PDB file of C-alpha atoms and ligand atoms in Angstrom:
ATOM      1  CA  MET A   1      19.023 -22.369 -24.470  1.00 93.00           C
ATOM      2  CA  LYS A   2      22.228 -21.236 -22.692  1.00 96.00           C
ATOM      3  CA  LYS A   3      24.548 -19.342 -24.985  1.00 97.00           C
ATOM      4  CA  ILE A   4      28.339 -19.406 -24.886  1.00 98.00           C
ATOM      5  CA  ALA A   5      30.794 -16.939 -26.432  1.00 98.00           C
ATOM      6  CA  ILE A   6      34.333 -18.119 -27.129  1.00 98.00           C
ATOM      7  CA  PHE A   7      37.140 -15.549 -27.134  1.00 98.00           C
ATOM      8  CA  ALA A   8      40.059 -16.824 -29.178  1.00 96.00           C
ATOM      9  CA  SER A   9      42.830 -15.300 -31.213  1.00 91.00           C
ATOM     10  CA  GLY A  10      44.898 -18.239 -32.389  1.00 86.00           C
ATOM     11  CA  THR A  11      44.337 -21.343 -34.438  1.00 89.00           C
ATOM     12  CA  GLY A  12      41.328 -22.145 -32.334  1.00 94.00           C
ATOM     13  CA  SER A  13      41.699 -25.881 -31.961  1.00 96.00           C
ATOM     14  CA  ASN A  14      40.000 -25.682 -28.567  1.00 98.00           C
ATOM     15  CA  ALA A  15      37.264 -23.471 -29.979  1.00 98.00           C
ATOM     16  CA  ARG A  16      36.664 -26.117 -32.650  1.00 97.00           C
ATOM     17  CA  LYS A  17      36.368 -28.853 -30.025  1.00 98.00           C
ATOM     18  CA  LEU A  18      33.799 -26.758 -28.170  1.00 98.00           C
ATOM     19  CA  VAL A  19      31.832 -26.086 -31.350  1.00 98.00           C
ATOM     20  CA  GLU A  20      31.807 -29.790 -32.237  1.00 97.00           C
ATOM     21  CA  HIS A  21      30.884 -30.802 -28.703  1.00 98.00           C
ATOM     22  CA  PHE A  22      27.863 -28.511 -28.490  1.00 97.00           C
ATOM     23  CA  GLN A  23      26.731 -28.830 -32.125  1.00 95.00           C
ATOM     24  CA  GLN A  24      23.758 -31.087 -31.371  1.00 92.00           C
ATOM     25  CA  HIS A  25      23.245 -30.044 -27.750  1.00 96.00           C
ATOM     26  CA  ALA A  26      19.633 -29.488 -26.745  1.00 95.00           C
ATOM     27  CA  HIS A  27      20.267 -26.762 -24.155  1.00 95.00           C
ATOM     28  CA  ILE A  28      23.674 -25.180 -24.824  1.00 97.00           C
ATOM     29  CA  LYS A  29      25.010 -23.530 -27.951  1.00 97.00           C
ATOM     30  CA  ILE A  30      28.098 -21.653 -29.082  1.00 98.00           C
ATOM     31  CA  ALA A  31      26.461 -18.395 -30.107  1.00 98.00           C
ATOM     32  CA  LEU A  32      29.479 -16.157 -30.787  1.00 98.00           C
ATOM     33  CA  ILE A  33      33.195 -16.333 -31.484  1.00 98.00           C
ATOM     34  CA  ALA A  34      35.098 -13.172 -30.624  1.00 97.00           C
ATOM     35  CA  SER A  35      38.645 -12.242 -31.558  1.00 96.00           C
ATOM     36  CA  ASN A  36      41.025  -9.306 -31.658  1.00 95.00           C
ATOM     37  CA  LYS A  37      42.665 -10.740 -34.789  1.00 95.00           C
ATOM     38  CA  PRO A  38      40.617 -10.109 -37.938  1.00 94.00           C
ATOM     39  CA  HIS A  39      42.477 -12.896 -39.780  1.00 93.00           C
ATOM     40  CA  ALA A  40      42.625 -15.456 -36.983  1.00 93.00           C
ATOM     41  CA  PRO A  41      41.949 -18.974 -38.359  1.00 94.00           C
ATOM     42  CA  VAL A  42      39.371 -19.423 -35.615  1.00 95.00           C
ATOM     43  CA  LEU A  43      37.107 -16.961 -37.453  1.00 95.00           C
ATOM     44  CA  ASN A  44      37.101 -19.133 -40.586  1.00 95.00           C
ATOM     45  CA  MET A  45      36.030 -22.055 -38.445  1.00 95.00           C
ATOM     46  CA  ALA A  46      33.210 -19.923 -37.034  1.00 96.00           C
ATOM     47  CA  LYS A  47      32.040 -19.063 -40.547  1.00 95.00           C
ATOM     48  CA  GLU A  48      32.150 -22.736 -41.585  1.00 95.00           C
ATOM     49  CA  HIS A  49      29.710 -23.418 -38.762  1.00 96.00           C
ATOM     50  CA  GLN A  50      27.593 -20.284 -39.344  1.00 97.00           C
ATOM     51  CA  ILE A  51      28.501 -18.936 -35.920  1.00 98.00           C
ATOM     52  CA  PRO A  52      28.390 -15.130 -35.624  1.00 98.00           C
ATOM     53  CA  VAL A  53      31.755 -13.466 -35.073  1.00 97.00           C
ATOM     54  CA  LEU A  54      32.796 -10.335 -33.245  1.00 96.00           C
ATOM     55  CA  VAL A  55      36.123  -8.665 -34.013  1.00 96.00           C
ATOM     56  CA  PHE A  56      37.455  -5.802 -31.936  1.00 94.00           C
ATOM     57  CA  ASP A  57      40.621  -3.783 -31.500  1.00 93.00           C
ATOM     58  CA  LYS A  58      42.047  -2.737 -28.149  1.00 93.00           C
ATOM     59  CA  LYS A  59      40.139   0.544 -28.054  1.00 92.00           C
ATOM     60  CA  LYS A  60      36.802  -1.094 -28.769  1.00 91.00           C
ATOM     61  CA  PHE A  61      37.563  -3.911 -26.319  1.00 92.00           C
ATOM     62  CA  THR A  62      38.298  -1.601 -23.412  1.00 88.00           C
ATOM     63  CA  ASP A  63      35.457   0.796 -24.253  1.00 82.00           C
ATOM     64  CA  THR A  64      32.814   0.155 -21.578  1.00 78.00           C
ATOM     65  CA  ASP A  65      29.943   0.799 -23.975  1.00 81.00           C
ATOM     66  CA  SER A  66      31.019  -1.483 -26.761  1.00 88.00           C
ATOM     67  CA  VAL A  67      31.732  -5.170 -26.205  1.00 93.00           C
ATOM     68  CA  LEU A  68      29.293  -5.820 -23.356  1.00 94.00           C
ATOM     69  CA  PRO A  69      26.243  -4.625 -25.333  1.00 94.00           C
ATOM     70  CA  GLU A  70      27.325  -6.831 -28.242  1.00 95.00           C
ATOM     71  CA  LEU A  71      27.497  -9.834 -25.914  1.00 96.00           C
ATOM     72  CA  GLN A  72      24.094  -8.918 -24.513  1.00 96.00           C
ATOM     73  CA  ASN A  73      22.632  -8.582 -28.023  1.00 96.00           C
ATOM     74  CA  HIS A  74      23.692 -12.160 -28.663  1.00 97.00           C
ATOM     75  CA  GLY A  75      22.211 -13.232 -25.313  1.00 97.00           C
ATOM     76  CA  ILE A  76      25.548 -14.557 -24.045  1.00 97.00           C
ATOM     77  CA  ASP A  77      25.352 -16.326 -20.667  1.00 97.00           C
ATOM     78  CA  PHE A  78      28.864 -17.706 -20.393  1.00 98.00           C
ATOM     79  CA  ILE A  79      32.318 -16.894 -21.827  1.00 98.00           C
ATOM     80  CA  VAL A  80      35.214 -19.235 -22.529  1.00 98.00           C
ATOM     81  CA  LEU A  81      38.665 -17.746 -23.165  1.00 97.00           C
ATOM     82  CA  ALA A  82      40.565 -20.257 -25.290  1.00 96.00           C
ATOM     83  CA  GLY A  83      43.760 -18.690 -26.537  1.00 93.00           C
ATOM     84  CA  PHE A  84      42.840 -15.095 -25.780  1.00 94.00           C
ATOM     85  CA  LEU A  85      45.658 -12.974 -24.402  1.00 89.00           C
ATOM     86  CA  TRP A  86      44.288  -9.591 -23.354  1.00 91.00           C
ATOM     87  CA  LEU A  87      43.374  -8.689 -19.814  1.00 91.00           C
ATOM     88  CA  ILE A  88      39.581  -8.652 -19.503  1.00 94.00           C
ATOM     89  CA  PRO A  89      38.063  -5.242 -18.671  1.00 93.00           C
ATOM     90  CA  GLU A  90      36.399  -4.832 -15.271  1.00 92.00           C
ATOM     91  CA  VAL A  91      32.964  -4.246 -16.815  1.00 93.00           C
ATOM     92  CA  LEU A  92      32.948  -7.746 -18.328  1.00 94.00           C
ATOM     93  CA  ILE A  93      34.283  -9.360 -15.163  1.00 94.00           C
ATOM     94  CA  ARG A  94      31.543  -7.690 -13.132  1.00 93.00           C
ATOM     95  CA  HIS A  95      28.891  -8.736 -15.609  1.00 94.00           C
ATOM     96  CA  TYR A  96      29.983 -12.378 -15.872  1.00 95.00           C
ATOM     97  CA  PRO A  97      30.929 -13.330 -12.299  1.00 89.00           C
ATOM     98  CA  LYS A  98      31.695 -17.067 -12.214  1.00 93.00           C
ATOM     99  CA  ARG A  99      30.519 -17.095 -15.795  1.00 96.00           C
ATOM    100  CA  MET A 100      33.842 -16.558 -17.551  1.00 97.00           C
ATOM    101  CA  ILE A 101      36.609 -19.159 -17.639  1.00 97.00           C
ATOM    102  CA  ASN A 102      40.115 -19.289 -19.049  1.00 97.00           C
ATOM    103  CA  LEU A 103      42.117 -22.242 -20.276  1.00 97.00           C
ATOM    104  CA  HIS A 104      45.801 -22.114 -19.319  1.00 97.00           C
ATOM    105  CA  PRO A 105      48.414 -24.584 -20.606  1.00 97.00           C
ATOM    106  CA  ALA A 106      50.195 -25.215 -17.276  1.00 98.00           C
ATOM    107  CA  LEU A 107      49.484 -26.178 -13.691  1.00 98.00           C
ATOM    108  CA  LEU A 108      48.746 -22.771 -12.175  1.00 97.00           C
ATOM    109  CA  PRO A 109      49.964 -21.033 -10.083  1.00 96.00           C
ATOM    110  CA  LYS A 110      53.133 -22.234 -11.801  1.00 97.00           C
ATOM    111  CA  TYR A 111      53.959 -20.762 -15.202  1.00 97.00           C
ATOM    112  CA  GLY A 112      51.195 -18.175 -15.254  1.00 95.00           C
ATOM    113  CA  GLY A 113      50.913 -14.402 -15.390  1.00 91.00           C
ATOM    114  CA  LYS A 114      51.520 -11.743 -18.004  1.00 87.00           C
ATOM    115  CA  GLY A 115      53.677 -12.935 -20.880  1.00 89.00           C
ATOM    116  CA  MET A 116      53.267 -16.620 -19.971  1.00 94.00           C
ATOM    117  CA  TYR A 117      51.403 -18.034 -22.929  1.00 93.00           C
ATOM    118  CA  GLY A 118      51.802 -20.491 -25.771  1.00 93.00           C
ATOM    119  CA  MET A 119      55.274 -21.917 -26.368  1.00 96.00           C
ATOM    120  CA  ARG A 120      56.777 -19.634 -23.735  1.00 97.00           C
ATOM    121  CA  VAL A 121      55.049 -21.736 -21.099  1.00 98.00           C
ATOM    122  CA  HIS A 122      56.325 -25.029 -22.494  1.00 98.00           C
ATOM    123  CA  GLU A 123      59.837 -23.653 -22.957  1.00 98.00           C
ATOM    124  CA  ALA A 124      59.871 -22.541 -19.317  1.00 98.00           C
ATOM    125  CA  VAL A 125      58.604 -25.942 -18.180  1.00 98.00           C
ATOM    126  CA  ARG A 126      61.367 -27.611 -20.233  1.00 98.00           C
ATOM    127  CA  ALA A 127      64.072 -25.241 -18.939  1.00 98.00           C
ATOM    128  CA  ALA A 128      63.060 -25.944 -15.330  1.00 98.00           C
ATOM    129  CA  ASN A 129      63.310 -29.711 -15.925  1.00 97.00           C
ATOM    130  CA  GLU A 130      59.832 -30.284 -14.580  1.00 98.00           C
ATOM    131  CA  THR A 131      58.740 -33.907 -14.503  1.00 98.00           C
ATOM    132  CA  GLU A 132      55.093 -33.003 -14.926  1.00 98.00           C
ATOM    133  CA  THR A 133      52.981 -30.226 -16.349  1.00 98.00           C
ATOM    134  CA  GLY A 134      49.316 -29.918 -17.246  1.00 98.00           C
ATOM    135  CA  ILE A 135      46.349 -27.674 -17.813  1.00 98.00           C
ATOM    136  CA  THR A 136      44.255 -25.389 -15.645  1.00 98.00           C
ATOM    137  CA  ILE A 137      40.726 -24.117 -16.166  1.00 98.00           C
ATOM    138  CA  HIS A 138      39.966 -21.188 -13.879  1.00 97.00           C
ATOM    139  CA  TYR A 139      37.509 -18.361 -13.418  1.00 97.00           C
ATOM    140  CA  VAL A 140      38.644 -15.041 -14.832  1.00 96.00           C
ATOM    141  CA  ASN A 141      39.328 -12.095 -12.582  1.00 90.00           C
ATOM    142  CA  SER A 142      41.155  -8.829 -13.125  1.00 86.00           C
ATOM    143  CA  ALA A 143      44.665 -10.326 -12.842  1.00 85.00           C
ATOM    144  CA  TYR A 144      46.236 -12.635 -15.418  1.00 82.00           C
ATOM    145  CA  ASP A 145      45.753 -16.323 -14.530  1.00 84.00           C
ATOM    146  CA  GLU A 146      44.805 -15.682 -10.893  1.00 89.00           C
ATOM    147  CA  GLY A 147      41.089 -16.477 -10.717  1.00 93.00           C
ATOM    148  CA  ALA A 148      39.828 -19.439  -8.669  1.00 95.00           C
ATOM    149  CA  ILE A 149      40.910 -22.790 -10.077  1.00 97.00           C
ATOM    150  CA  ILE A 150      38.097 -25.065 -11.269  1.00 97.00           C
ATOM    151  CA  PHE A 151      39.920 -27.972 -12.875  1.00 98.00           C
ATOM    152  CA  GLN A 152      43.446 -29.247 -13.399  1.00 98.00           C
ATOM    153  CA  LYS A 153      44.853 -32.281 -15.166  1.00 98.00           C
ATOM    154  CA  SER A 154      48.508 -33.234 -15.369  1.00 98.00           C
ATOM    155  CA  CYS A 155      50.745 -35.214 -17.707  1.00 98.00           C
ATOM    156  CA  PRO A 156      54.340 -36.404 -17.368  1.00 98.00           C
ATOM    157  CA  VAL A 157      57.233 -34.489 -18.924  1.00 98.00           C
ATOM    158  CA  LEU A 158      59.907 -36.925 -20.052  1.00 98.00           C
ATOM    159  CA  ALA A 159      63.605 -35.999 -20.161  1.00 97.00           C
ATOM    160  CA  LYS A 160      63.542 -36.315 -23.953  1.00 97.00           C
ATOM    161  CA  ASP A 161      60.428 -34.128 -24.468  1.00 98.00           C
ATOM    162  CA  THR A 162      60.963 -30.928 -26.457  1.00 98.00           C
ATOM    163  CA  PRO A 163      58.724 -27.884 -25.844  1.00 98.00           C
ATOM    164  CA  GLU A 164      56.847 -28.962 -28.993  1.00 98.00           C
ATOM    165  CA  ASP A 165      56.273 -32.443 -27.523  1.00 98.00           C
ATOM    166  CA  ILE A 166      54.970 -30.822 -24.347  1.00 98.00           C
ATOM    167  CA  ALA A 167      52.657 -28.568 -26.373  1.00 98.00           C
ATOM    168  CA  ALA A 168      51.219 -31.609 -28.154  1.00 98.00           C
ATOM    169  CA  LYS A 169      50.523 -33.388 -24.852  1.00 98.00           C
ATOM    170  CA  ILE A 170      48.879 -30.264 -23.463  1.00 98.00           C
ATOM    171  CA  HIS A 171      46.593 -29.953 -26.471  1.00 97.00           C
ATOM    172  CA  VAL A 172      45.429 -33.539 -25.980  1.00 98.00           C
ATOM    173  CA  LEU A 173      44.565 -32.763 -22.347  1.00 98.00           C
ATOM    174  CA  GLU A 174      42.827 -29.517 -23.319  1.00 98.00           C
ATOM    175  CA  HIS A 175      40.750 -31.061 -26.075  1.00 98.00           C
ATOM    176  CA  GLY A 176      39.720 -33.898 -23.786  1.00 97.00           C
ATOM    177  CA  SER A 177      38.727 -31.669 -20.863  1.00 98.00           C
ATOM    178  CA  LEU A 178      37.531 -28.223 -21.907  1.00 98.00           C
ATOM    179  CA  PRO A 179      34.212 -29.240 -23.531  1.00 98.00           C
ATOM    180  CA  MET A 180      33.269 -31.475 -20.592  1.00 98.00           C
ATOM    181  CA  VAL A 181      34.203 -28.894 -17.932  1.00 98.00           C
ATOM    182  CA  THR A 182      32.416 -26.125 -19.842  1.00 98.00           C
ATOM    183  CA  GLU A 183      29.283 -28.238 -20.152  1.00 98.00           C
ATOM    184  CA  ARG A 184      29.258 -28.989 -16.429  1.00 97.00           C
ATOM    185  CA  LEU A 185      29.655 -25.312 -15.503  1.00 97.00           C
ATOM    186  CA  VAL A 186      26.992 -24.106 -17.919  1.00 97.00           C
ATOM    187  CA  ARG A 187      24.597 -26.834 -16.787  1.00 94.00           C
ATOM    188  CA  ASP A 188      25.093 -25.830 -13.142  1.00 91.00           C
ATOM    189  CA  LEU A 189      24.429 -22.257 -14.164  1.00 85.00           C
ATOM    190  CA  GLY A 190      21.104 -23.375 -15.615  1.00 63.00           C
ATOM    191  CA  ASP A 191      20.229 -25.183 -12.386  1.00 60.00           C
ATOM    192  CA  ARG A 192      21.045 -22.074 -10.377  1.00 57.00           C
ATOM    193  CA  VAL A 193      18.948 -19.841 -12.604  1.00 51.00           C
ATOM    194  CA  LEU A 194      16.015 -22.218 -12.432  1.00 46.00           C
ATOM    195  CA  GLY A 195      16.368 -22.200  -8.655  1.00 39.00           C
TER     196      GLY A 195
HETATM  197  C1  LIG B   1      45.773 -23.267 -25.476  1.00 87.02           C
HETATM  198  O1  LIG B   1      46.925 -24.027 -25.263  1.00 87.02           O
HETATM  199  C2  LIG B   1      45.329 -22.591 -24.204  1.00 87.02           C
HETATM  200  O2  LIG B   1      45.769 -23.238 -23.057  1.00 87.02           O
HETATM  201  C3  LIG B   1      45.957 -21.242 -24.286  1.00 87.02           C
HETATM  202  O3  LIG B   1      46.001 -20.923 -25.641  1.00 87.02           O
HETATM  203  C4  LIG B   1      46.048 -22.118 -26.411  1.00 87.02           C
HETATM  204  C5  LIG B   1      45.051 -22.013 -27.513  1.00 87.02           C
HETATM  205  O4  LIG B   1      45.216 -23.063 -28.420  1.00 87.02           O
HETATM  206  N1  LIG B   1      45.273 -20.269 -23.456  1.00 87.02           N
HETATM  207  P1  LIG B   1      44.232 -23.240 -29.613  1.00 87.02           P
HETATM  208  O5  LIG B   1      44.202 -21.929 -30.390  1.00 87.02           O
HETATM  209  O6  LIG B   1      42.905 -23.579 -29.040  1.00 87.02           O
HETATM  210  O7  LIG B   1      44.798 -24.368 -30.431  1.00 87.02           O
END
């Protein structure tokens, strides 16, 4: 069984899609949901599904001897960042090379980097009068939103679309793509491990 940890600090709609997608999976399971927000709605969803949770503050997160051993205790093979905003410490990046992905609500390299998250992204897309936007799934490295791009999908931005309309379109793309892309990556991981 390959085990995935999801890092999320928001409502966790993408985390829920992942949980539902892998619920009956024979070889892949969501084994941990981690958050820096003790009251994040995503943690209630984890409890509903009897998925262990890990909550940390900034000190614990950046402490080299803390989060990694917890992930190892849960046997985590792969990490998905879905609405997680902190920069990932080097120790985790080193330990999960090509085994940690982030979901970003724009077509990187546009509208990425520190401070570019959530509605800020969609407001910037609107302000620039873009005619399309989309989602990016990329590997995580030590700079915000700069790891190698794995998958992108775009959608049109209409002149009448508000940032909220754009956000809704983006969520549809995310929900439709993240579980499938995650499954493919984790399956390939299994193939590599088995040789
Ligand atoms: C998603 O739009 C994702 O692209 C971004 O954070 C958002 C999380 O949304 N990184 P949700 O909490 O999964 O609804």
